[in-house]
Tab-separated table of C-alpha atoms in Angstrom:
chain	number	residue	atom	x	y	z
K	1	MET	CA	138.955	253.281	63.155
K	2	LEU	CA	140.824	250.083	62.403
K	3	THR	CA	140.065	248.361	59.146
K	4	LEU	CA	138.905	244.975	60.404
K	5	GLN	CA	140.632	242.075	58.717
K	6	GLU	CA	139.352	238.586	58.056
K	7	ILE	CA	142.116	236.218	59.153
K	8	ALA	CA	142.375	232.443	59.168
K	9	LEU	CA	145.178	231.069	61.309
K	10	VAL	CA	145.485	227.445	60.244
K	11	GLY	CA	146.654	224.643	62.504
K	12	ALA	CA	148.152	226.654	65.359
K	13	THR	CA	148.476	225.539	68.976
K	14	LEU	CA	145.895	227.490	70.957
K	15	HIS	CA	146.217	228.238	74.679
K	16	PRO	CA	142.650	229.238	75.596
K	17	MET	CA	143.257	230.355	79.228
K	18	THR	CA	139.913	228.866	80.243
K	19	GLY	CA	141.289	226.015	82.320
K	20	GLU	CA	141.469	223.726	79.295
K	21	GLY	CA	144.801	222.560	77.968
K	22	PRO	CA	146.322	223.603	74.635
K	23	ARG	CA	144.968	222.155	71.407
K	24	VAL	CA	145.673	222.419	67.705
K	25	ALA	CA	142.815	224.043	65.805
K	26	HIS	CA	141.991	226.719	63.261
K	27	LEU	CA	141.354	230.231	64.536
K	28	LEU	CA	139.258	232.656	62.501
K	29	VAL	CA	139.181	236.403	63.087
K	30	GLU	CA	135.875	237.785	61.879
K	31	GLY	CA	134.675	241.308	62.553
K	32	GLY	CA	137.173	241.771	65.355
K	33	THR	CA	136.159	238.632	67.267
K	34	LEU	CA	137.303	235.010	67.354
K	35	ARG	CA	135.829	231.801	66.039
K	36	ILE	CA	137.561	228.455	66.601
K	37	VAL	CA	136.877	225.542	64.276
K	38	GLU	CA	138.177	222.018	63.792
K	39	GLU	CA	137.443	222.016	60.062
K	40	LEU	CA	138.069	225.035	57.877
K	41	PRO	CA	134.903	226.381	56.257
K	42	GLU	CA	134.874	227.971	52.814
K	43	LEU	CA	136.567	231.315	53.307
K	44	PRO	CA	135.922	234.633	51.557
K	45	GLU	CA	138.546	235.529	48.981
K	46	SER	CA	139.574	238.535	51.070
K	47	THR	CA	140.572	236.330	54.035
K	48	ARG	CA	144.230	236.441	54.949
K	49	VAL	CA	145.268	232.812	55.434
K	50	ILE	CA	148.281	232.251	57.687
K	51	GLU	CA	149.988	228.926	58.298
K	52	GLY	CA	149.965	228.403	62.043
K	53	ALA	CA	151.920	225.139	62.370
K	54	GLY	CA	154.639	225.653	64.966
K	55	LEU	CA	153.027	228.769	66.418
K	56	HIS	CA	151.616	229.097	69.937
K	57	VAL	CA	148.686	231.486	70.300
K	58	LEU	CA	147.390	233.029	73.493
K	59	PRO	CA	145.235	236.047	74.336
K	60	GLY	CA	146.827	239.480	74.428
K	61	LEU	CA	148.389	240.481	77.738
K	62	VAL	CA	147.011	242.972	80.261
K	63	ASP	CA	149.231	245.375	82.174
K	64	ALA	CA	147.238	245.956	85.362
K	65	ALA	CA	149.177	249.059	86.427
K	66	ALA	CA	150.943	251.451	84.066
K	67	ALA	CA	150.904	255.196	83.546
K	68	HIS	CA	149.926	255.026	79.892
K	69	HIS	CA	151.269	257.567	77.425
K	70	PRO	CA	150.220	257.459	73.741
K	71	GLU	CA	153.835	257.627	72.541
K	72	HIS	CA	154.395	254.230	74.175
K	73	ASP	CA	151.690	252.423	72.193
K	74	ALA	CA	154.264	250.836	69.888
K	75	LEU	CA	156.193	249.513	72.898
K	76	TYR	CA	153.127	247.885	74.410
K	77	THR	CA	152.004	246.353	71.124
K	78	ALA	CA	155.470	244.992	70.331
K	79	ALA	CA	155.417	243.130	73.666
K	80	GLY	CA	151.956	241.665	73.103
K	81	VAL	CA	150.258	243.964	75.625
K	82	THR	CA	146.804	244.670	74.211
K	83	THR	CA	145.163	246.187	77.316
K	84	VAL	CA	146.505	248.643	79.889
K	85	ARG	CA	144.877	249.701	83.142
K	86	SER	CA	146.041	253.290	83.298
K	87	THR	CA	147.126	254.494	86.728
K	88	GLY	CA	146.248	258.079	85.905
K	89	ALA	CA	146.632	260.738	83.237
K	90	GLU	CA	146.028	264.465	82.978
K	91	LEU	CA	142.347	264.857	82.152
K	92	ALA	CA	142.494	266.319	78.637
K	93	LEU	CA	145.379	264.070	77.565
K	94	GLY	CA	143.656	260.988	78.941
K	95	LEU	CA	140.410	261.772	77.171
K	96	ALA	CA	142.250	262.265	73.895
K	97	ALA	CA	144.305	259.086	74.286
K	98	ARG	CA	141.337	256.786	74.888
K	99	ARG	CA	139.364	257.870	71.820
K	100	PRO	CA	139.085	255.192	69.107
K	101	GLU	CA	141.065	257.154	66.538
K	102	ALA	CA	143.947	257.522	69.004
K	103	ARG	CA	143.839	253.848	70.028
K	104	ASP	CA	143.836	252.761	66.395
K	105	ALA	CA	146.662	254.986	65.182
K	106	VAL	CA	149.551	252.587	65.963
K	107	PRO	CA	147.375	250.633	66.950
K	108	GLY	CA	147.716	250.765	70.702
K	109	PRO	CA	146.292	248.799	73.608
K	110	ARG	CA	142.759	249.107	74.871
K	111	LEU	CA	142.671	251.418	77.878
K	112	TRP	CA	140.930	251.002	81.209
K	113	TRP	CA	140.900	254.643	82.239
K	114	GLY	CA	140.231	256.044	85.686
K	115	GLY	CA	140.917	259.668	84.840
K	116	PRO	CA	143.489	261.677	86.780
K	117	MET	CA	144.747	260.325	90.089
K	118	MET	CA	142.843	261.475	93.157
K	119	ALA	CA	145.695	263.071	95.087
K	120	ALA	CA	146.375	265.512	97.909
K	121	GLN	CA	146.513	269.159	96.954
K	122	THR	CA	150.176	269.154	97.940
K	123	ALA	CA	151.063	266.342	95.530
K	124	PRO	CA	153.789	267.229	92.987
K	125	PRO	CA	152.487	268.579	89.657
K	126	GLY	CA	151.470	265.844	87.239
K	127	PRO	CA	148.501	263.701	86.267
K	128	GLN	CA	146.644	264.358	89.527
K	129	TRP	CA	143.215	265.647	90.440
K	130	PRO	CA	143.856	267.519	93.716
K	131	ILE	CA	141.470	266.506	96.482
K	132	ILE	CA	140.749	268.662	99.518
K	133	SER	CA	142.512	267.057	102.476
K	134	GLY	CA	140.885	267.200	105.883
K	135	ASN	CA	137.491	267.819	104.337
K	136	PRO	CA	135.748	264.538	103.493
K	137	GLU	CA	132.574	266.256	102.294
K	138	GLY	CA	134.565	268.421	99.904
K	139	ALA	CA	136.529	265.426	98.640
K	140	ALA	CA	133.327	263.519	97.875
K	141	SER	CA	131.780	266.482	96.079
K	142	GLN	CA	134.902	266.880	93.939
K	143	VAL	CA	134.628	263.284	92.754
K	144	GLU	CA	130.932	263.660	92.029
K	145	GLY	CA	131.625	266.919	90.184
K	146	LEU	CA	134.287	265.307	87.990
K	147	VAL	CA	132.011	262.423	87.029
K	148	ALA	CA	129.068	264.757	86.336
K	149	GLU	CA	131.188	267.108	84.222
K	150	LEU	CA	132.457	264.209	82.115
K	151	ALA	CA	128.915	262.909	81.662
K	152	ARG	CA	127.780	266.303	80.359
K	153	ALA	CA	130.595	266.091	77.804
K	154	GLY	CA	129.516	262.580	76.760
K	155	GLU	CA	132.511	260.944	78.441
K	156	GLU	CA	132.757	258.371	81.193
K	157	LEU	CA	135.347	256.653	83.322
K	158	ASP	CA	135.997	252.941	83.720
K	159	GLY	CA	136.785	253.552	87.376
K	160	LEU	CA	138.717	255.902	89.620
K	161	VAL	CA	142.365	255.897	90.672
K	162	CYS	CA	144.110	257.392	93.691
K	163	ASP	CA	147.675	257.817	94.847
K	164	GLU	CA	149.317	257.436	98.243
K	165	THR	CA	149.248	261.173	99.084
K	166	LEU	CA	145.563	261.241	100.024
K	167	ALA	CA	144.839	261.797	103.684
K	168	ALA	CA	143.016	258.873	105.265
K	169	ASP	CA	139.774	260.821	105.686
K	170	SER	CA	139.809	262.033	102.083
K	171	TRP	CA	140.627	258.507	100.891
K	172	GLY	CA	137.591	257.190	102.740
K	173	ALA	CA	135.431	259.919	101.242
K	174	VAL	CA	136.689	259.164	97.739
K	175	LEU	CA	135.894	255.469	98.260
K	176	GLY	CA	132.375	256.355	99.350
K	177	ALA	CA	131.880	258.699	96.411
K	178	ALA	CA	133.210	256.076	94.007
K	179	GLU	CA	130.721	253.548	95.314
K	180	ALA	CA	127.914	256.113	95.044
K	181	VAL	CA	128.595	256.719	91.341
K	182	GLY	CA	129.177	253.031	90.635
K	183	LEU	CA	132.907	253.214	89.866
K	184	PRO	CA	135.588	250.896	91.283
K	185	LEU	CA	138.588	252.556	92.932
K	186	TRP	CA	142.128	251.298	92.316
K	187	GLY	CA	145.314	252.534	93.905
K	188	PRO	CA	147.670	252.228	96.850
K	189	VAL	CA	146.500	252.374	100.449
K	190	PRO	CA	147.551	255.751	101.884
K	191	PRO	CA	149.493	256.115	105.141
K	192	GLY	CA	147.226	255.430	108.078
K	193	GLY	CA	145.060	253.022	106.099
K	194	THR	CA	145.250	249.242	106.191
K	195	PHE	CA	144.384	246.395	103.872
K	196	ALA	CA	141.382	245.640	106.083
K	197	ASP	CA	140.264	249.294	105.821
K	198	ALA	CA	140.447	249.114	102.030
K	199	VAL	CA	138.476	245.885	101.945
K	200	THR	CA	135.804	247.198	104.305
K	201	ALA	CA	135.443	250.412	102.318
K	202	GLY	CA	135.165	248.536	99.025
K	203	GLN	CA	138.413	249.370	97.221
K	204	ARG	CA	138.547	247.152	94.117
K	205	GLY	CA	142.271	247.087	93.444
K	206	ILE	CA	145.305	247.601	95.677
K	207	LEU	CA	148.737	248.490	94.340
K	208	GLY	CA	151.775	247.135	96.137
K	209	LEU	CA	152.289	244.442	98.750
K	210	GLY	CA	152.891	246.708	101.736
K	211	PRO	CA	149.231	246.780	102.846
K	212	VAL	CA	149.035	242.992	102.468
K	213	ALA	CA	152.047	242.510	104.741
K	214	GLY	CA	150.449	244.854	107.279
K	215	GLU	CA	152.652	245.692	110.245
K	216	ASN	CA	155.306	243.203	109.119
K	217	ARG	CA	158.439	244.721	107.613
K	218	LEU	CA	159.187	242.880	104.392
K	219	ASP	CA	162.923	242.953	105.062
K	220	GLU	CA	162.454	241.191	108.403
K	221	VAL	CA	159.221	239.201	108.037
K	222	SER	CA	159.159	235.498	108.905
K	223	PRO	CA	157.734	232.750	106.667
K	224	GLN	CA	154.965	232.209	109.225
K	225	GLN	CA	153.993	235.890	109.106
K	226	LEU	CA	153.948	235.842	105.314
K	227	GLY	CA	151.655	232.831	105.364
K	228	GLU	CA	149.286	234.491	107.803
K	229	ALA	CA	149.196	237.662	105.704
K	230	ALA	CA	148.472	235.679	102.528
K	231	ARG	CA	145.634	233.741	104.163
K	232	ALA	CA	144.070	236.934	105.501
K	233	ALA	CA	144.201	238.633	102.094
K	234	ALA	CA	142.870	235.583	100.274
K	235	GLY	CA	139.887	235.534	102.596
K	236	THR	CA	138.606	238.810	101.124
K	237	PRO	CA	137.214	238.070	97.658
K	238	GLY	CA	136.594	240.939	95.272
K	239	VAL	CA	139.893	242.724	95.926
K	240	ALA	CA	142.634	242.503	93.301
K	241	ILE	CA	146.264	242.895	94.352
K	242	VAL	CA	148.907	244.191	91.945
K	243	PRO	CA	152.331	243.466	93.528
K	244	LEU	CA	154.530	245.746	91.355
K	245	LEU	CA	157.664	243.720	92.051
K	246	GLY	CA	159.664	245.717	89.533
K	247	ILE	CA	159.570	248.862	91.672
K	248	VAL	CA	162.064	247.318	94.105
K	249	HIS	CA	163.842	244.996	91.688
K	250	ARG	CA	164.868	247.773	89.279
K	251	ALA	CA	167.137	249.241	91.973
K	252	LEU	CA	169.009	245.925	92.223
K	253	ASN	CA	169.864	245.753	88.528
K	254	ASP	CA	172.901	247.247	86.840
K	255	HIS	CA	171.728	249.739	84.218
K	256	PRO	CA	174.345	250.803	81.673
K	257	ALA	CA	174.822	254.439	80.786
K	258	ASN	CA	173.257	255.321	77.445
K	259	ALA	CA	171.235	252.097	77.460
K	260	PRO	CA	169.540	251.403	74.090
K	261	GLU	CA	166.035	251.692	75.533
K	262	LEU	CA	166.642	255.357	76.329
K	263	SER	CA	166.402	256.061	72.595
K	264	LEU	CA	162.731	255.045	72.738
K	265	LEU	CA	161.848	257.624	75.396
K	266	THR	CA	161.209	261.337	75.458
K	267	LEU	CA	164.080	263.531	76.609
K	268	GLU	CA	162.275	264.207	79.897
K	269	LEU	CA	161.821	260.513	80.662
K	270	ALA	CA	165.333	259.594	79.526
K	271	ASP	CA	166.787	262.235	81.860
K	272	ALA	CA	164.728	260.867	84.770
K	273	TRP	CA	165.921	257.333	84.026
K	274	GLU	CA	169.559	258.439	83.867
K	275	ALA	CA	169.202	260.299	87.170
K	276	ASP	CA	167.813	257.200	88.848
K	277	ARG	CA	170.565	255.036	87.348
K	278	ALA	CA	173.166	257.277	88.936
K	279	ARG	CA	171.255	257.291	92.235
K	280	TYR	CA	171.012	253.489	92.301
K	281	ALA	CA	174.746	253.145	91.594
K	282	ALA	CA	175.643	255.578	94.370
K	283	GLN	CA	173.173	254.542	97.062
K	284	VAL	CA	172.176	250.907	96.552
K	285	THR	CA	175.207	249.375	98.203
K	286	GLY	CA	176.032	247.570	101.430
K	287	ASP	CA	173.209	247.465	103.967
K	288	LEU	CA	170.659	249.105	101.669
K	289	ARG	CA	171.267	246.541	98.934
K	290	SER	CA	170.973	243.717	101.450
K	291	ARG	CA	167.718	245.157	102.739
K	292	LEU	CA	166.245	245.551	99.229
K	293	GLU	CA	167.276	241.995	98.376
K	294	ALA	CA	165.490	240.748	101.503
K	295	ILE	CA	162.387	242.754	100.608
K	296	HIS	CA	162.405	241.327	97.097
K	297	ARG	CA	162.704	237.752	98.378
K	298	SER	CA	159.773	238.320	100.736
K	299	GLN	CA	157.735	239.850	97.925
K	300	LEU	CA	158.326	236.830	95.710
K	301	GLU	CA	157.280	234.460	98.468
K	302	LEU	CA	154.209	236.530	99.337
K	303	VAL	CA	153.009	236.530	95.723
K	304	ARG	CA	153.425	232.769	95.569
K	305	LEU	CA	151.523	232.288	98.823
K	306	LEU	CA	148.741	234.667	97.780
K	307	LEU	CA	148.087	232.713	94.609
K	308	GLU	CA	148.374	229.417	96.472
K	309	GLU	CA	145.689	230.630	98.903
K	310	GLY	CA	143.395	231.708	96.062
K	311	ALA	CA	143.802	235.490	96.206
K	312	GLU	CA	143.165	237.600	93.101
K	313	VAL	CA	146.656	238.736	92.071
K	314	LEU	CA	147.422	240.478	88.774
K	315	PRO	CA	150.724	241.429	87.161
K	316	GLY	CA	151.345	245.109	86.570
K	317	SER	CA	154.554	246.793	85.473
K	318	GLY	CA	154.541	250.279	86.972
K	319	ALA	CA	155.878	251.588	83.639
K	320	PRO	CA	157.223	254.026	82.649
K	321	ALA	CA	158.822	254.536	86.051
K	322	PRO	CA	162.604	254.599	85.602
K	323	TRP	CA	163.960	251.370	84.128
K	324	LEU	CA	160.522	249.864	83.645
K	325	LEU	CA	160.114	250.033	79.878
K	326	PRO	CA	156.471	249.953	78.747
K	327	GLY	CA	155.558	246.529	77.400
K	328	ARG	CA	158.824	244.748	78.121
K	329	SER	CA	158.610	245.409	81.857
K	330	LEU	CA	155.347	243.455	82.073
K	331	ILE	CA	157.128	240.383	80.670
K	332	GLU	CA	159.888	240.964	83.220
K	333	GLU	CA	157.302	241.192	86.012
K	334	MET	CA	155.766	237.912	84.879
K	335	ALA	CA	159.239	236.335	84.803
K	336	ARG	CA	159.704	237.349	88.449
K	337	TRP	CA	156.465	235.568	89.333
K	338	GLN	CA	157.845	232.471	87.647
K	339	GLU	CA	161.093	232.917	89.588
K	340	ALA	CA	158.953	232.722	92.754
K	341	GLY	CA	157.931	229.187	91.798
K	342	ILE	CA	154.591	230.026	90.178
K	343	PRO	CA	153.988	227.880	87.067
K	344	ALA	CA	154.200	229.796	83.806
K	345	SER	CA	150.677	228.689	82.876
K	346	ARG	CA	149.319	230.262	86.082
K	347	VAL	CA	151.240	233.473	85.459
K	348	LEU	CA	149.772	233.679	81.950
K	349	ARG	CA	146.246	233.152	83.223
K	350	ALA	CA	146.692	236.028	85.664
K	351	ALA	CA	147.897	238.324	82.852
K	352	THR	CA	145.059	237.397	80.492
K	353	ARG	CA	141.758	235.967	81.703
K	354	ASP	CA	142.003	237.021	85.348
K	355	ALA	CA	143.089	240.587	84.585
K	356	ASN	CA	140.352	241.088	82.011
K	357	ARG	CA	137.711	239.800	84.392
K	358	ALA	CA	138.956	242.162	87.094
K	359	LEU	CA	138.673	245.113	84.714
K	360	TRP	CA	135.595	244.325	82.637
K	361	GLY	CA	133.583	241.888	84.764
K	362	GLN	CA	133.430	238.181	85.412
K	363	ASP	CA	131.353	237.533	82.288
K	364	SER	CA	133.958	239.042	79.964
K	365	LEU	CA	135.331	236.751	77.269
K	366	ALA	CA	138.357	239.017	76.864
K	367	GLY	CA	141.604	237.311	77.787
K	368	THR	CA	140.464	233.922	76.493
K	369	LEU	CA	140.421	232.079	73.181
K	370	GLN	CA	136.707	231.346	72.838
K	371	ASN	CA	134.110	231.984	70.209
K	372	GLY	CA	133.079	235.618	70.405
K	373	ALA	CA	136.115	236.765	72.386
K	374	PRO	CA	137.871	239.963	71.226
K	375	ALA	CA	140.570	239.324	68.646
K	376	ASP	CA	143.571	240.335	70.772
K	377	LEU	CA	146.324	237.759	70.348
K	378	VAL	CA	150.023	237.072	70.840
K	379	LEU	CA	151.784	234.504	68.622
K	380	VAL	CA	155.165	233.027	69.559
K	381	HIS	CA	157.297	230.111	68.371
K	382	LYS	CA	157.943	228.430	71.733
K	383	ASP	CA	155.418	227.315	74.326
K	384	PRO	CA	154.946	230.195	76.813
K	385	THR	CA	153.283	227.872	79.331
K	386	GLU	CA	156.729	226.331	79.807
K	387	ASP	CA	158.541	229.648	80.205
K	388	VAL	CA	157.072	233.162	79.992
K	389	ALA	CA	160.394	234.318	78.526
K	390	HIS	CA	159.140	232.792	75.266
K	391	LEU	CA	156.802	235.790	75.001
K	392	ARG	CA	159.754	238.019	74.130
K	393	ASP	CA	159.967	239.086	70.482
K	394	PRO	CA	156.603	237.672	69.324
K	395	GLU	CA	156.119	236.499	65.769
K	396	ALA	CA	152.911	238.520	65.524
K	397	VAL	CA	150.359	240.396	67.604
K	398	VAL	CA	146.695	240.873	66.735
K	399	VAL	CA	145.153	244.055	68.134
K	400	ARG	CA	141.360	244.310	67.866
K	401	GLY	CA	141.426	242.161	64.755
K	402	ARG	CA	144.415	243.799	63.050
K	403	TRP	CA	147.397	241.580	62.251
K	404	LEU	CA	150.837	242.993	63.033
K	405	GLY	CA	153.677	240.699	62.012
K	406	ARG	CA	157.192	240.886	63.388
K	407	GLU	CA	158.321	243.287	60.682
K	408	ASP	CA	155.289	245.518	61.322
K	409	LEU	CA	156.106	245.620	65.018
K	410	ARG	CA	159.759	246.423	64.397
K	411	ALA	CA	158.851	249.148	61.909
K	412	ARG	CA	156.680	250.837	64.526
K	413	LEU	CA	159.489	250.683	67.072
K	414	GLN	CA	161.863	252.193	64.529
K	415	ALA	CA	159.363	254.971	63.816
K	416	LEU	CA	159.152	255.697	67.545
K	417	GLN	CA	162.933	255.776	67.844
K	418	ASP	CA	163.201	258.100	64.842
K	419	ALA	CA	160.554	260.420	66.281
K	420	GLN	CA	162.341	260.631	69.626
K	421	ALA	CA	165.664	261.300	67.892
K	422	ALA	CA	164.081	264.101	65.859
K	423	ALA	CA	162.576	265.629	68.988
K	424	LEU	CA	165.929	265.438	70.747
K	425	ALA	CA	167.668	267.180	67.837
K	426	ALA	CA	165.021	269.885	67.450
K	427	PRO	CA	166.095	272.122	70.373
K	428	THR	CA	169.650	272.312	69.001
K	429	ALA	CA	168.734	272.789	65.342
K	430	PRO	CA	169.714	276.221	63.970
K	431	LEU	CA	166.904	278.703	63.427
K	432	GLU	CA	166.052	279.320	59.784
K	433	GLY	CA	164.998	282.677	58.357
K	434	ASP	CA	165.515	286.207	59.562
K	435	LEU	CA	165.328	287.052	63.232
K	436	PRO	CA	162.389	289.299	64.206
K	437	PRO	CA	163.231	292.940	64.884
K	438	LEU	CA	163.925	293.844	68.509
């Protein structure tokens, strides 16, 4: 468990994300929660007092869609991401990763965990829980069996997650089973399903903008059609939309060979990223590039319209899909929202207060700077409500009450890089000792 620290941040500019504007005040971290005061009380001798003049403080960020891996904890923390909604993990690995001792090791972000992805039996091997396709009753019983088995082991899920390979009938059965056991379902809408189907069936979170656009092709859609789609989606409260703009945008970027970020990844991931880099360079040209650029422009406009109409929209990175680095890619996703004309302050609210409420309930104080809120913080030198790019390279991050200064964050990144380098060298290291007899 983390050793909770008593911290007094004196005279910093606080961005509470409650609808109130910024103000200069003193922020106390006590027992892992926040207390905000105008006058400093007498502090215990053990309190770590930090001069906050010139620092901007906001709640830790939430990545609403990432395939969390424990080895990426340092990357998330270094970017100020203190909560991740995991899009699926192999059952045993996910259970191990969410335990307090695992979360506190780096420390890493708090996890919203939906277990393995509910997927078709024919889905490629990975973090899936194969669901019987064409048999809704069997699909429902599999979900109920998973939840019951976890309960017997003293474990529970925060929700359920699915992928796009589910057949429509199995998807509907999974939604019904999720509702029956009181768990929200997040994921894409499978082929054959529509945004309206997901809303009617009670899906809590939808990944991607395709279902929102409906029958409209995003590379050909008109402004009028985008407006109609945004109004229709905004008229269905209780459904969160995670656009995942980076999934398309990454193919439009030039990625250098042997990019520095590859040194922070496992060999398997680095190879996948390099393969996609070569594929983008070879294929994303001419008409395909023009089409992807049109899709991206429509996505930006649709996100802007959705928020303008009052829809619940949350930023998620899609990391660690190729060229979406955990942590950093969430900041890049937020920057794309700002590029769409959404004010930085609104983008920040979506990534803090709104995302936490979507995950933990409307009464949650997480994602705000209020008395009693969890002590998850990001501290930067420039005002992030003017430009979310100011979130890059934070001065400090507080994770569940533990202060990590810039040097602490960089040391953890260096340790990750060293560990990946050692793992890369291990397969080629000479064997030591005598060979066993044949």
